[in-house]
CSV table of C-alpha atoms and ligand atoms in Angstrom, one decimal:
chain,number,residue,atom,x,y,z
I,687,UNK,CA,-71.1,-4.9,-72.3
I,688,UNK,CA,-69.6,-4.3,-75.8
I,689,UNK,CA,-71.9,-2.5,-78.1
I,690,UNK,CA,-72.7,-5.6,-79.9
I,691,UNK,CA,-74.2,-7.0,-76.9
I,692,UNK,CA,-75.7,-3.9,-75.9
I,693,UNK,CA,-78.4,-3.5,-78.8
I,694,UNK,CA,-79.8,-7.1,-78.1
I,695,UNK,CA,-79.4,-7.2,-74.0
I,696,UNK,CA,-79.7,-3.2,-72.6
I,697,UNK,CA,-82.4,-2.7,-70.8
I,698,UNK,CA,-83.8,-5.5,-72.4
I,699,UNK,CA,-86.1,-8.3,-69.8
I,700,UNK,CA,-88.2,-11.3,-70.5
I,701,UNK,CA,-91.6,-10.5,-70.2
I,702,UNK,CA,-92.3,-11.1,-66.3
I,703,UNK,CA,-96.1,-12.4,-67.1
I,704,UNK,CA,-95.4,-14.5,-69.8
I,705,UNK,CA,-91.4,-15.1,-70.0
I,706,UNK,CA,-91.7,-13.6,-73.5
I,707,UNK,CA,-88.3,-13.4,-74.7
I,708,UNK,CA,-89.0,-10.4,-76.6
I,709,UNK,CA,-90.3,-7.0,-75.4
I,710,UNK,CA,-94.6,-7.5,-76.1
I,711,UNK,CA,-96.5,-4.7,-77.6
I,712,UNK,CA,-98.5,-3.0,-74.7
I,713,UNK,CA,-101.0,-2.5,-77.0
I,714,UNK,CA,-103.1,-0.4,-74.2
I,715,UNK,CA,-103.5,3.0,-73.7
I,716,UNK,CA,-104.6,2.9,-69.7
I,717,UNK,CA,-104.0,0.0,-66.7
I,718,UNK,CA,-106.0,-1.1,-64.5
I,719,UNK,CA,-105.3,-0.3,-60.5
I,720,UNK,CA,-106.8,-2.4,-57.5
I,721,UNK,CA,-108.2,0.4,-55.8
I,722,UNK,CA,-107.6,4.7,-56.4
I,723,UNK,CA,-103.4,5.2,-56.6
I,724,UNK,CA,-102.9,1.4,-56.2
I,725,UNK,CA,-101.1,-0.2,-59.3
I,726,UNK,CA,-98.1,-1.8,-60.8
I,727,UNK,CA,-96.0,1.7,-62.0
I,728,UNK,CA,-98.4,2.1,-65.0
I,729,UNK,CA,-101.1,4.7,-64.8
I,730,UNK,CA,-101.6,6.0,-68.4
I,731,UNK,CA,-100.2,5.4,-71.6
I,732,UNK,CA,-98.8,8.9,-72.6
I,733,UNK,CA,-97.4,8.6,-69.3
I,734,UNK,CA,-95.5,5.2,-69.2
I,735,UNK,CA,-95.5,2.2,-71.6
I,736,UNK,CA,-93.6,-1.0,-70.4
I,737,UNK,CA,-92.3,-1.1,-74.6
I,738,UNK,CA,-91.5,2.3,-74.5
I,739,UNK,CA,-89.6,2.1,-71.3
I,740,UNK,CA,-87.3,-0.9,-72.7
I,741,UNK,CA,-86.7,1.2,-75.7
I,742,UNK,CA,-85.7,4.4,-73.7
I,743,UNK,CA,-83.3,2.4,-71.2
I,744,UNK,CA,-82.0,0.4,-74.6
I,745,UNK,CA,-81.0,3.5,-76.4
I,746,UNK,CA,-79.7,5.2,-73.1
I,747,UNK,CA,-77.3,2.5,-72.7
I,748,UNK,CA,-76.2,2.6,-76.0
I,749,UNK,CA,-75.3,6.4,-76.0
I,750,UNK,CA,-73.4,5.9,-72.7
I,751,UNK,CA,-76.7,7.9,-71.0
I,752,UNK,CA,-78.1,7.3,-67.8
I,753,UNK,CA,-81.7,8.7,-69.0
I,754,UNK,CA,-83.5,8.2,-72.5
I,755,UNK,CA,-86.8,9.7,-73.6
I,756,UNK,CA,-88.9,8.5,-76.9
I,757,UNK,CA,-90.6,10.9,-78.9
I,758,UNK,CA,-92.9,10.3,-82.3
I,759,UNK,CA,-90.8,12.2,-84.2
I,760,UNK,CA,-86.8,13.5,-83.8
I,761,UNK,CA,-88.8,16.6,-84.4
I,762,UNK,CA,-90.8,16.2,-81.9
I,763,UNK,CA,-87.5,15.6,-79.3
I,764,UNK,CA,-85.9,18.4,-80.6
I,765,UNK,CA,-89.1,20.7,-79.8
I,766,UNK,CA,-88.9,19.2,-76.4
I,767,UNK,CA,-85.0,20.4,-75.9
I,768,UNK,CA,-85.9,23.8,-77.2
I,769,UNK,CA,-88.8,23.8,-74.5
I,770,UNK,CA,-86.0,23.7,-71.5
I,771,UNK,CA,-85.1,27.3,-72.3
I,772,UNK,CA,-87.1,30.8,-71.3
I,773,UNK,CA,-88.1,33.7,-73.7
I,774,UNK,CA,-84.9,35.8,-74.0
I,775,UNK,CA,-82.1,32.7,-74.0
I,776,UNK,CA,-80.2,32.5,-77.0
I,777,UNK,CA,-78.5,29.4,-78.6
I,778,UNK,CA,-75.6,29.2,-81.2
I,779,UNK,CA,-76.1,26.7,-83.8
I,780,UNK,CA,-74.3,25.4,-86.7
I,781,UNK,CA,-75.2,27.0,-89.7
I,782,UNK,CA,-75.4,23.3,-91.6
I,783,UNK,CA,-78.3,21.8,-89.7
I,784,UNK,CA,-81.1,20.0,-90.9
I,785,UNK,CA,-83.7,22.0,-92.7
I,786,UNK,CA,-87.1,21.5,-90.2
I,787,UNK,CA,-84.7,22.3,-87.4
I,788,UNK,CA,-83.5,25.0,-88.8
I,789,UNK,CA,-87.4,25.8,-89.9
I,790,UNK,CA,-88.5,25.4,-86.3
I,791,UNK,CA,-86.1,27.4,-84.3
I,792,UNK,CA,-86.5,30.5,-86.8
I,793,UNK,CA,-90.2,29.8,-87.5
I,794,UNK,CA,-91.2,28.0,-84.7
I,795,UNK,CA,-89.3,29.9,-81.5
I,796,UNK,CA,-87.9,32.8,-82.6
I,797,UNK,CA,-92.0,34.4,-82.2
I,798,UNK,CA,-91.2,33.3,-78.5
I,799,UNK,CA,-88.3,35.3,-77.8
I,800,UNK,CA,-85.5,32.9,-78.1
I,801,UNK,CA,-83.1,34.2,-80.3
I,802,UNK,CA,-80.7,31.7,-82.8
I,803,UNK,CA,-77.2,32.7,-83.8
I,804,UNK,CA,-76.2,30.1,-87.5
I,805,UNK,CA,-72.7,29.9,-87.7
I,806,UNK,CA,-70.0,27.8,-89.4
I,807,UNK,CA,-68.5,25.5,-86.5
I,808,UNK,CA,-65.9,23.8,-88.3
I,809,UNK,CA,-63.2,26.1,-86.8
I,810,UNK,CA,-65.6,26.3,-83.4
I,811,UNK,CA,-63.2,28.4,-81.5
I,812,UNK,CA,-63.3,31.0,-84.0
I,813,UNK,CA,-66.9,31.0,-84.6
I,814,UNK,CA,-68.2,30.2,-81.0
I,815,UNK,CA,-66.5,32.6,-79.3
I,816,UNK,CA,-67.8,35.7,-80.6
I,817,UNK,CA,-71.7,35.1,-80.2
I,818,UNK,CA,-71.5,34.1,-76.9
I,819,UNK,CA,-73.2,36.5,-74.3
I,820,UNK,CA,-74.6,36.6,-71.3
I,821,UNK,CA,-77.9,34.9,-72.3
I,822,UNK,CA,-76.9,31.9,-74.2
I,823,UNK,CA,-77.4,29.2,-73.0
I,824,UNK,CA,-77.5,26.4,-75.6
I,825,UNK,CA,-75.2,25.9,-78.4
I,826,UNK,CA,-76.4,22.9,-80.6
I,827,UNK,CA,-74.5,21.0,-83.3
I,828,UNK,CA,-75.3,17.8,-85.9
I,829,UNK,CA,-72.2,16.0,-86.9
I,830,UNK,CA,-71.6,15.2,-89.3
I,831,UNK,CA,-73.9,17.4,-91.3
I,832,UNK,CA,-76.4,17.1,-93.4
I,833,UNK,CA,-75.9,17.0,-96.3
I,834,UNK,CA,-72.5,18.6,-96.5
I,835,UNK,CA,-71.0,15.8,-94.5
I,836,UNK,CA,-69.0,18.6,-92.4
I,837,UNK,CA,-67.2,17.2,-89.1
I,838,UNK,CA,-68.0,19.7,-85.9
I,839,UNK,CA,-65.3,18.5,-83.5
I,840,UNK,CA,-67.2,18.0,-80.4
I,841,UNK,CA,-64.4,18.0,-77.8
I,842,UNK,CA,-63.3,21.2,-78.4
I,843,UNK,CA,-67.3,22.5,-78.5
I,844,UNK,CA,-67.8,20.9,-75.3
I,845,UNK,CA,-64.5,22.7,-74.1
I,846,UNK,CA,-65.6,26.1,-74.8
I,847,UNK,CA,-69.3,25.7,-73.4
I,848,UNK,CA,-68.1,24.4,-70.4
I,849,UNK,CA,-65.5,27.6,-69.9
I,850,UNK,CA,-68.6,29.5,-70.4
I,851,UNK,CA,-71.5,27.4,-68.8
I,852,UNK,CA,-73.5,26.4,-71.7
I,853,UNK,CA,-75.1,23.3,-72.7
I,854,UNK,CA,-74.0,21.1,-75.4
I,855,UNK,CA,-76.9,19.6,-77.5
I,856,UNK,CA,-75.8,16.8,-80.3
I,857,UNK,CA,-78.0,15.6,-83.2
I,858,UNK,CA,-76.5,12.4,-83.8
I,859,UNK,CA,-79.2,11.0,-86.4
I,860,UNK,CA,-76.3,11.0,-88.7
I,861,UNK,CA,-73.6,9.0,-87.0
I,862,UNK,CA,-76.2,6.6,-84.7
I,863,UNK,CA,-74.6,5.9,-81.4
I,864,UNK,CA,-72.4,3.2,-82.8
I,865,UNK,CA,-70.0,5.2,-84.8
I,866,UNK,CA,-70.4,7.7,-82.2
I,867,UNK,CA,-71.5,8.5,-78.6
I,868,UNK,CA,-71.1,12.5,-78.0
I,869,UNK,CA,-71.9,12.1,-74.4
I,870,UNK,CA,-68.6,10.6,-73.6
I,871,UNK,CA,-67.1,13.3,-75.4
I,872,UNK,CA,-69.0,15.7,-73.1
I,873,UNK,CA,-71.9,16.4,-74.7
I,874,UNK,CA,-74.8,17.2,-72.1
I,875,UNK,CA,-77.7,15.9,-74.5
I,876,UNK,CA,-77.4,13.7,-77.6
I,877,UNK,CA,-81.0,13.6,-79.9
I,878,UNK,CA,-82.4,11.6,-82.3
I,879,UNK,CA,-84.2,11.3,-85.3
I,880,UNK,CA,-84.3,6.8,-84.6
I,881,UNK,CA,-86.4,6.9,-87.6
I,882,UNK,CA,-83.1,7.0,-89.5
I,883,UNK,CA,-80.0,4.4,-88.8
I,884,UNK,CA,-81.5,3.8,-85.5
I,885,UNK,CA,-84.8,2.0,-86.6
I,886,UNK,CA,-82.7,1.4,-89.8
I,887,UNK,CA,-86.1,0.2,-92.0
I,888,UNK,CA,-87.9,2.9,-92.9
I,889,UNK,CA,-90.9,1.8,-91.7
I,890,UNK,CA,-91.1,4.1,-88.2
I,891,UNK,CA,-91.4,7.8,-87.4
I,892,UNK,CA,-89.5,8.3,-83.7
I,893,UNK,CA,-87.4,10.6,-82.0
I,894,UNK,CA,-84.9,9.9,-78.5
I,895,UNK,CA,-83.1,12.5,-76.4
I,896,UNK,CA,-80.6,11.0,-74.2
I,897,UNK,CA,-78.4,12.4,-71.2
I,898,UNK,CA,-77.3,12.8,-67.8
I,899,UNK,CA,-78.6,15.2,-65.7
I,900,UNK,CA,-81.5,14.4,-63.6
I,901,UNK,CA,-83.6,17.7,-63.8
I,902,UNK,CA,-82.7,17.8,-67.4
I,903,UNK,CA,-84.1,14.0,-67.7
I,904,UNK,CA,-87.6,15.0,-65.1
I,905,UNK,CA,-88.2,18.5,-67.5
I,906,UNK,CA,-88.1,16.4,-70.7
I,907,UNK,CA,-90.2,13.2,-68.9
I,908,UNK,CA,-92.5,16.4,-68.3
I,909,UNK,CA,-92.9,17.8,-71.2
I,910,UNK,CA,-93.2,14.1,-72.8
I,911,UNK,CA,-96.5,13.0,-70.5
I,912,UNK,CA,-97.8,17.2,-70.7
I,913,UNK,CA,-97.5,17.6,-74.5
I,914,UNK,CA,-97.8,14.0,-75.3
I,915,UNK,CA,-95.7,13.9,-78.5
I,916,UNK,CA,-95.3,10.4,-77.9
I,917,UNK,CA,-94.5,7.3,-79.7
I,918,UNK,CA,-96.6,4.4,-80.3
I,919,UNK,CA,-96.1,1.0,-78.7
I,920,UNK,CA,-95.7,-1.0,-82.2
I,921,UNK,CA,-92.7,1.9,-83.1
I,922,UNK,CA,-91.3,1.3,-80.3
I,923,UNK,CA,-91.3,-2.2,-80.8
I,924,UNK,CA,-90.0,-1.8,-84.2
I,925,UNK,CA,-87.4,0.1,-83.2
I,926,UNK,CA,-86.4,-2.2,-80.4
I,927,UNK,CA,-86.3,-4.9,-83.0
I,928,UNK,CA,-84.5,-2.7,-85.6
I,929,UNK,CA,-81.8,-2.0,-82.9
I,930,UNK,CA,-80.9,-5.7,-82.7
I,931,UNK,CA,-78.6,-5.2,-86.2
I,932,UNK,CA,-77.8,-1.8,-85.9
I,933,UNK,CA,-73.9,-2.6,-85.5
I,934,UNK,CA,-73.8,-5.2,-88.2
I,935,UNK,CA,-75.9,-2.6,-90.7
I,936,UNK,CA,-73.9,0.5,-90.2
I,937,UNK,CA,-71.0,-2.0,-90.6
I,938,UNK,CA,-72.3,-2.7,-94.1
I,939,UNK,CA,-73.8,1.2,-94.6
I,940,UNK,CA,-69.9,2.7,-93.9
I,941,UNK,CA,-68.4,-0.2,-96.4
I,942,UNK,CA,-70.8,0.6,-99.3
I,943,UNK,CA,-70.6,4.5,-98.5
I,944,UNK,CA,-66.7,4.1,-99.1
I,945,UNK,CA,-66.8,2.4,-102.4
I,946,UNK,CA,-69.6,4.8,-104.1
I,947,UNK,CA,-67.8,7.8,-102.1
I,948,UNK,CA,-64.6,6.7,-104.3
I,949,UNK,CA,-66.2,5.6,-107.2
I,950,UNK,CA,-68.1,8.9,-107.7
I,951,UNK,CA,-64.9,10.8,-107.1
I,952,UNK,CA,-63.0,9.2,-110.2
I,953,UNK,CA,-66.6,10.4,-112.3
I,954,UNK,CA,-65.9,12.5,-115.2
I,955,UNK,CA,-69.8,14.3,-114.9
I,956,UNK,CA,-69.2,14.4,-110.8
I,957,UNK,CA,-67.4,18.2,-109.0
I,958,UNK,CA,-67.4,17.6,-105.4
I,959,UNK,CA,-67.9,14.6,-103.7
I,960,UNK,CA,-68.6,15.2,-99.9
I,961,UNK,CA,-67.4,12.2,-97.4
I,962,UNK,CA,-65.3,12.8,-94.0
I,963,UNK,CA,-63.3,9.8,-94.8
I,964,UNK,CA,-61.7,11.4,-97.5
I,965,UNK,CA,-57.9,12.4,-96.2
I,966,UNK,CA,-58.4,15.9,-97.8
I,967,UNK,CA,-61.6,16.3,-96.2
I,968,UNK,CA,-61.1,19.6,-93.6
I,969,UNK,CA,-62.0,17.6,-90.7
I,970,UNK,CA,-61.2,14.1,-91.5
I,971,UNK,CA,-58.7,13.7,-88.6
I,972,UNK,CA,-61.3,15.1,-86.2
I,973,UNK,CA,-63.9,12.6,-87.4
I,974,UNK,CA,-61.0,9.5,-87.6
I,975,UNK,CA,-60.7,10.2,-84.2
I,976,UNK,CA,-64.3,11.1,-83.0
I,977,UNK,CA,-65.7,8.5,-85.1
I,978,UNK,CA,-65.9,4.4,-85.2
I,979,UNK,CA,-65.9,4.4,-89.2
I,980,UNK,CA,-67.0,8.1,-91.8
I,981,UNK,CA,-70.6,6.8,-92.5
I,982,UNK,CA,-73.1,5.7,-95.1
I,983,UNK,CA,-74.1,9.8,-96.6
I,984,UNK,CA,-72.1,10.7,-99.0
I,985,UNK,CA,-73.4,13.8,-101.4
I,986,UNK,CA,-71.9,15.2,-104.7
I,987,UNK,CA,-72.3,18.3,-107.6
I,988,UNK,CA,-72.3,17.8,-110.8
I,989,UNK,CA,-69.8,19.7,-113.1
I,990,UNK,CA,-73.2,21.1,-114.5
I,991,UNK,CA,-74.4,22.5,-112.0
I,992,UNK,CA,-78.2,23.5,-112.7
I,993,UNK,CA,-81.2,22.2,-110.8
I,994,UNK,CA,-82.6,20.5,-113.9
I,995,UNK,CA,-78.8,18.2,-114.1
I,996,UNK,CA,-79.7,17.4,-110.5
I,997,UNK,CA,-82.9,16.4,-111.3
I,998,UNK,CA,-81.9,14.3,-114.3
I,999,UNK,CA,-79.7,12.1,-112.6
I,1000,UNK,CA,-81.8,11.5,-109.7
I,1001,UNK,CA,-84.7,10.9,-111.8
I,1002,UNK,CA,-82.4,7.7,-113.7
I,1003,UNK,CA,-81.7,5.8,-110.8
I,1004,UNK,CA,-83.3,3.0,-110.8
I,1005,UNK,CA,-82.1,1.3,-107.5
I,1006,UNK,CA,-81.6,4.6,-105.5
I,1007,UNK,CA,-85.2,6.1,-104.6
I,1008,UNK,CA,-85.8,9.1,-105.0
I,1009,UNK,CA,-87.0,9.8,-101.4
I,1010,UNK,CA,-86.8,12.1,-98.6
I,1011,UNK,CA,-85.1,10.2,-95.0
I,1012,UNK,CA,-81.7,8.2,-94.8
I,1013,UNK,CA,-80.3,5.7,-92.4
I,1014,UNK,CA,-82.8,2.5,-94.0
I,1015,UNK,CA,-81.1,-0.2,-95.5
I,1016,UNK,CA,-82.0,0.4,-98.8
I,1017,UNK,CA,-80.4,3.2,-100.9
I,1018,UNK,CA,-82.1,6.2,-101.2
I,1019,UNK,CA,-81.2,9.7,-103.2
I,1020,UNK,CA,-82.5,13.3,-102.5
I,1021,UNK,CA,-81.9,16.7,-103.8
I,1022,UNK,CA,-81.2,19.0,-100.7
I,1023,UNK,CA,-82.0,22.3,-102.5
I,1024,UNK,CA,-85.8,21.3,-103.7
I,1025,UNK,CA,-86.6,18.5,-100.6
I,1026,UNK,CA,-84.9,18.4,-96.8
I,1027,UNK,CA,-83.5,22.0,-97.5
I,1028,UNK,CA,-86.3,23.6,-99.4
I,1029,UNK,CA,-87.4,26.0,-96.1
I,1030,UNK,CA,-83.9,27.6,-96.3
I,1031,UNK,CA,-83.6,30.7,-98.0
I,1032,UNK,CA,-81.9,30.4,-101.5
I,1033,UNK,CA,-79.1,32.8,-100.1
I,1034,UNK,CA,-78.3,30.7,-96.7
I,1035,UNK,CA,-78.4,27.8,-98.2
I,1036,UNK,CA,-75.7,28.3,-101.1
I,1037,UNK,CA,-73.5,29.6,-98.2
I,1038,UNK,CA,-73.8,26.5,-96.9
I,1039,UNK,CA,-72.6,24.7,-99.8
I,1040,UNK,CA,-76.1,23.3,-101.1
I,1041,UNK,CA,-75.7,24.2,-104.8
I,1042,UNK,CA,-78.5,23.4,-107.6
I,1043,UNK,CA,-77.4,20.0,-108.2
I,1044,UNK,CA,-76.5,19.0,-105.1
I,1045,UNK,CA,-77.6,15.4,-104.6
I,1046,UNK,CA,-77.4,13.4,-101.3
I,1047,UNK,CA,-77.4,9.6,-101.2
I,1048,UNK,CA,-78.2,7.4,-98.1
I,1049,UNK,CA,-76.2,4.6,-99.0
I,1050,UNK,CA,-78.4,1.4,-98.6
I,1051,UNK,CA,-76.5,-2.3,-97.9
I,1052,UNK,CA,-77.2,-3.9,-100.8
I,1053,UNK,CA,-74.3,-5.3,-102.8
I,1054,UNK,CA,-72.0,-2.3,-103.2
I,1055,UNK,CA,-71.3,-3.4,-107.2
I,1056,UNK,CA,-75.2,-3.0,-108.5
I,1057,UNK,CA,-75.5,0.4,-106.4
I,1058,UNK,CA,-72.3,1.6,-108.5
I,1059,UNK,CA,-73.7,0.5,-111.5
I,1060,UNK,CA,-76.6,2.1,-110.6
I,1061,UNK,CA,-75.5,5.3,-109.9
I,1062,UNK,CA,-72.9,4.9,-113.5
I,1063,UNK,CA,-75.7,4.7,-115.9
I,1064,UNK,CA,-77.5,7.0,-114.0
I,1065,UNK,CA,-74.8,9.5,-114.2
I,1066,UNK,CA,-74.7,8.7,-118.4
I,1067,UNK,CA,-78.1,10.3,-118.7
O,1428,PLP,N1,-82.3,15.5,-87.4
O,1428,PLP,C1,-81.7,15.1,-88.6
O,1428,PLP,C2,-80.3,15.2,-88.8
O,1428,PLP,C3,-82.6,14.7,-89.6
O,1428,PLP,O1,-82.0,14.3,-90.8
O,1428,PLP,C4,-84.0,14.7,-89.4
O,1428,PLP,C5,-84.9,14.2,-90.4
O,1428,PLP,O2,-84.6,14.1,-91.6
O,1428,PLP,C6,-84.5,15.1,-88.1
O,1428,PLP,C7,-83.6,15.5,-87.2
O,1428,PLP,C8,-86.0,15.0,-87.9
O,1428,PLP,O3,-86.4,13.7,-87.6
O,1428,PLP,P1,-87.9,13.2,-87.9
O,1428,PLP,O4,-88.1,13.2,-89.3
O,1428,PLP,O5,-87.8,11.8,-87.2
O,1428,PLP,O6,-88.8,14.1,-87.2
């Protein structure tokens, strides 16, 4: 099946009680069994869900996985990767990762004796190489970033893990799995935040981690029914429904995301404009060829660079909301250094690139003309 196909049909069944055509919500949280151990493959709701399960085996099939598992939160699926490793491993991650990720290996893991190495990974021969030692185990990446919009090439990562026996973890919350699917590039687990492009309507919390392996698939299925960080039937129906448009959005996302990338690049008040399709972007080739289209997250400085400009000009939009999250199909803007990236030290996070009046926009798909003239007299403030 083509991808378009994919979101509406994969793993998709009419209801067998009913002939529902679309996935109910098993509103229940146990089942009932004909006598002690005798029932129909449902036990108890952090266990299984039949809405969850059609979720899990829809985004599966559309990462090119063999096993999916739902969270409530992409946090909560990234806590459950970090969970497959023992006091002592060590991962390398890219230094331009999500703030709470960021925030929950240092904070969160590092009390537990897993050690983090944050490095640049745009050259990732030259900055892999180096940290690796005889405990790592893990080295995770997001591509593109957020919010610098940097391209990690993840064939050549997966080529260096595999000469050294690591795992390969992708956050692909950025991309979604139709612009591009990591797993056939290599990757041993893709995750999720599906709250973003995935649900697409900002109206759900949920997390996915897909891949491969069977004991990798059985540890995460345990820590999903032990910890019980799970997702609620109506998300999952959400997100199931979400799903159905997720091509024809991002379509629309990537289109709009190219016209305000450009338009913001002519600006007068604008510095940098960060978008991968740009041909002078340092990795565009890698993300022409890694990627389907360059994406609907573009972010920019201002030539006055303060946290008060910032502020300004996100505070005079009137159709871009001033909001944290991305990926819903109406536009939203956020400043990186005061929300998403606030729990980064002041000093990492200008290495990174997030300046004062940095200012990250989740292009919506409204009609591309009134976003630009949005963003123009916002800009004129
Ligand atoms: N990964 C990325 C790239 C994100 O942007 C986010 C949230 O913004 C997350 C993970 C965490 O996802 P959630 O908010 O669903 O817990």
């Amino acid at each position: 099946m083509k991808f378009g196909t994919k979101v509406i049909h994969a793993g998709i069944t009419p209801d067998p009680s009913t002939g529902a055509i679309m996935t109910p919500i098993y509103q229940t949280s146990t089942y009932v069994q004909a006598a002690p151990g005798d029932h129909q493959g449902y036990e108890y709701g952090r266990t299984q869900n039949p809405t969850r399960n059609a979720l899990q085996q829809n985004l599966a099939a559309l990462e090119g996985a063999r096993f999916g598992v739902c969270f409530a939160s992409g946090m909560a699926a990234t806590d459950t990767i970090i969970r497959l490793l023992e006091p002592g491993d060590e991962v390398i991650a890219a230094s331009d990762l999500y703030g709470g990720t960021y925030r929950l290996f240092t904070k969160g893991y590092e009390r537990y004796g897993l050690k983090f190495h944050f490095t640049d990974m745009t050259d990732p021969a030259a900055a892999i190489a180096p940290l690796i030692n005889a405990n790592t185990k893990l080295i995770w990446i997001e591509t593109p970033s957020n919010p610098m919009l940097n391209i990690i090439d993840i064939e050549a990562v997966v080529k260096i893990a595999k000469a050294n026996g690591l795992k390969v973890c992708v956050d692909n919350t950025f991309a979604s799995p139709y612009l591009q699917q990591p797993m056939r590039l290599g990757a041993d687990i893709v995750v999720h935040s599906a709250t973003k492009y995935i649900n697409g309507h900002s109206d759900v919390i949920m997390g996915a981690v897909l891949c491969d392996d069977e004991e990798i698939h059985e540890r995460l299925c345990f820590y999903q029914n032990a910890v019980g960080a799970v997702p609620g039937p109506m998300d999952c129906f959400l997100t199931l429904r979400g799903i159905k448009t997720l091509h024809l959005r991002i379509e629309q996302h990537c289109k709009n995301g190219a016209a305000i990338a450009h338009f913001l690049r002519d600006h007068a008040a604008v510095d940098k404009v960060h978008w991968p399709g740009f041909e002078d972007h340092t990795n565009h080739a890698i993300a022409a060829r890694q990627m389907r289209h360059f994406g609907g997250m573009v972010s920019f400085s201002l030539k006055k660079d303060t946290l008060a400009d910032g502020v300004r000009v996100m505070s005079a939009t009137k159709l871009f909301a001033l909001a944290e999250s991305l990926g819903g199909v109406e536009s939203l803007i956020g400043h990186p250094a005061t929300m998403t990236h606030a729990s980064i030290p002041l000093e990492e996070r200008l290495k990174t690139g997030v300046v004062d009046s940095l200012i990250r926009l989740s292009v919506g798909i409204e009609d591309p003309d009134d976003l630009i003239a949005d963003l123009a007299q916002a800009l004129e403030h």
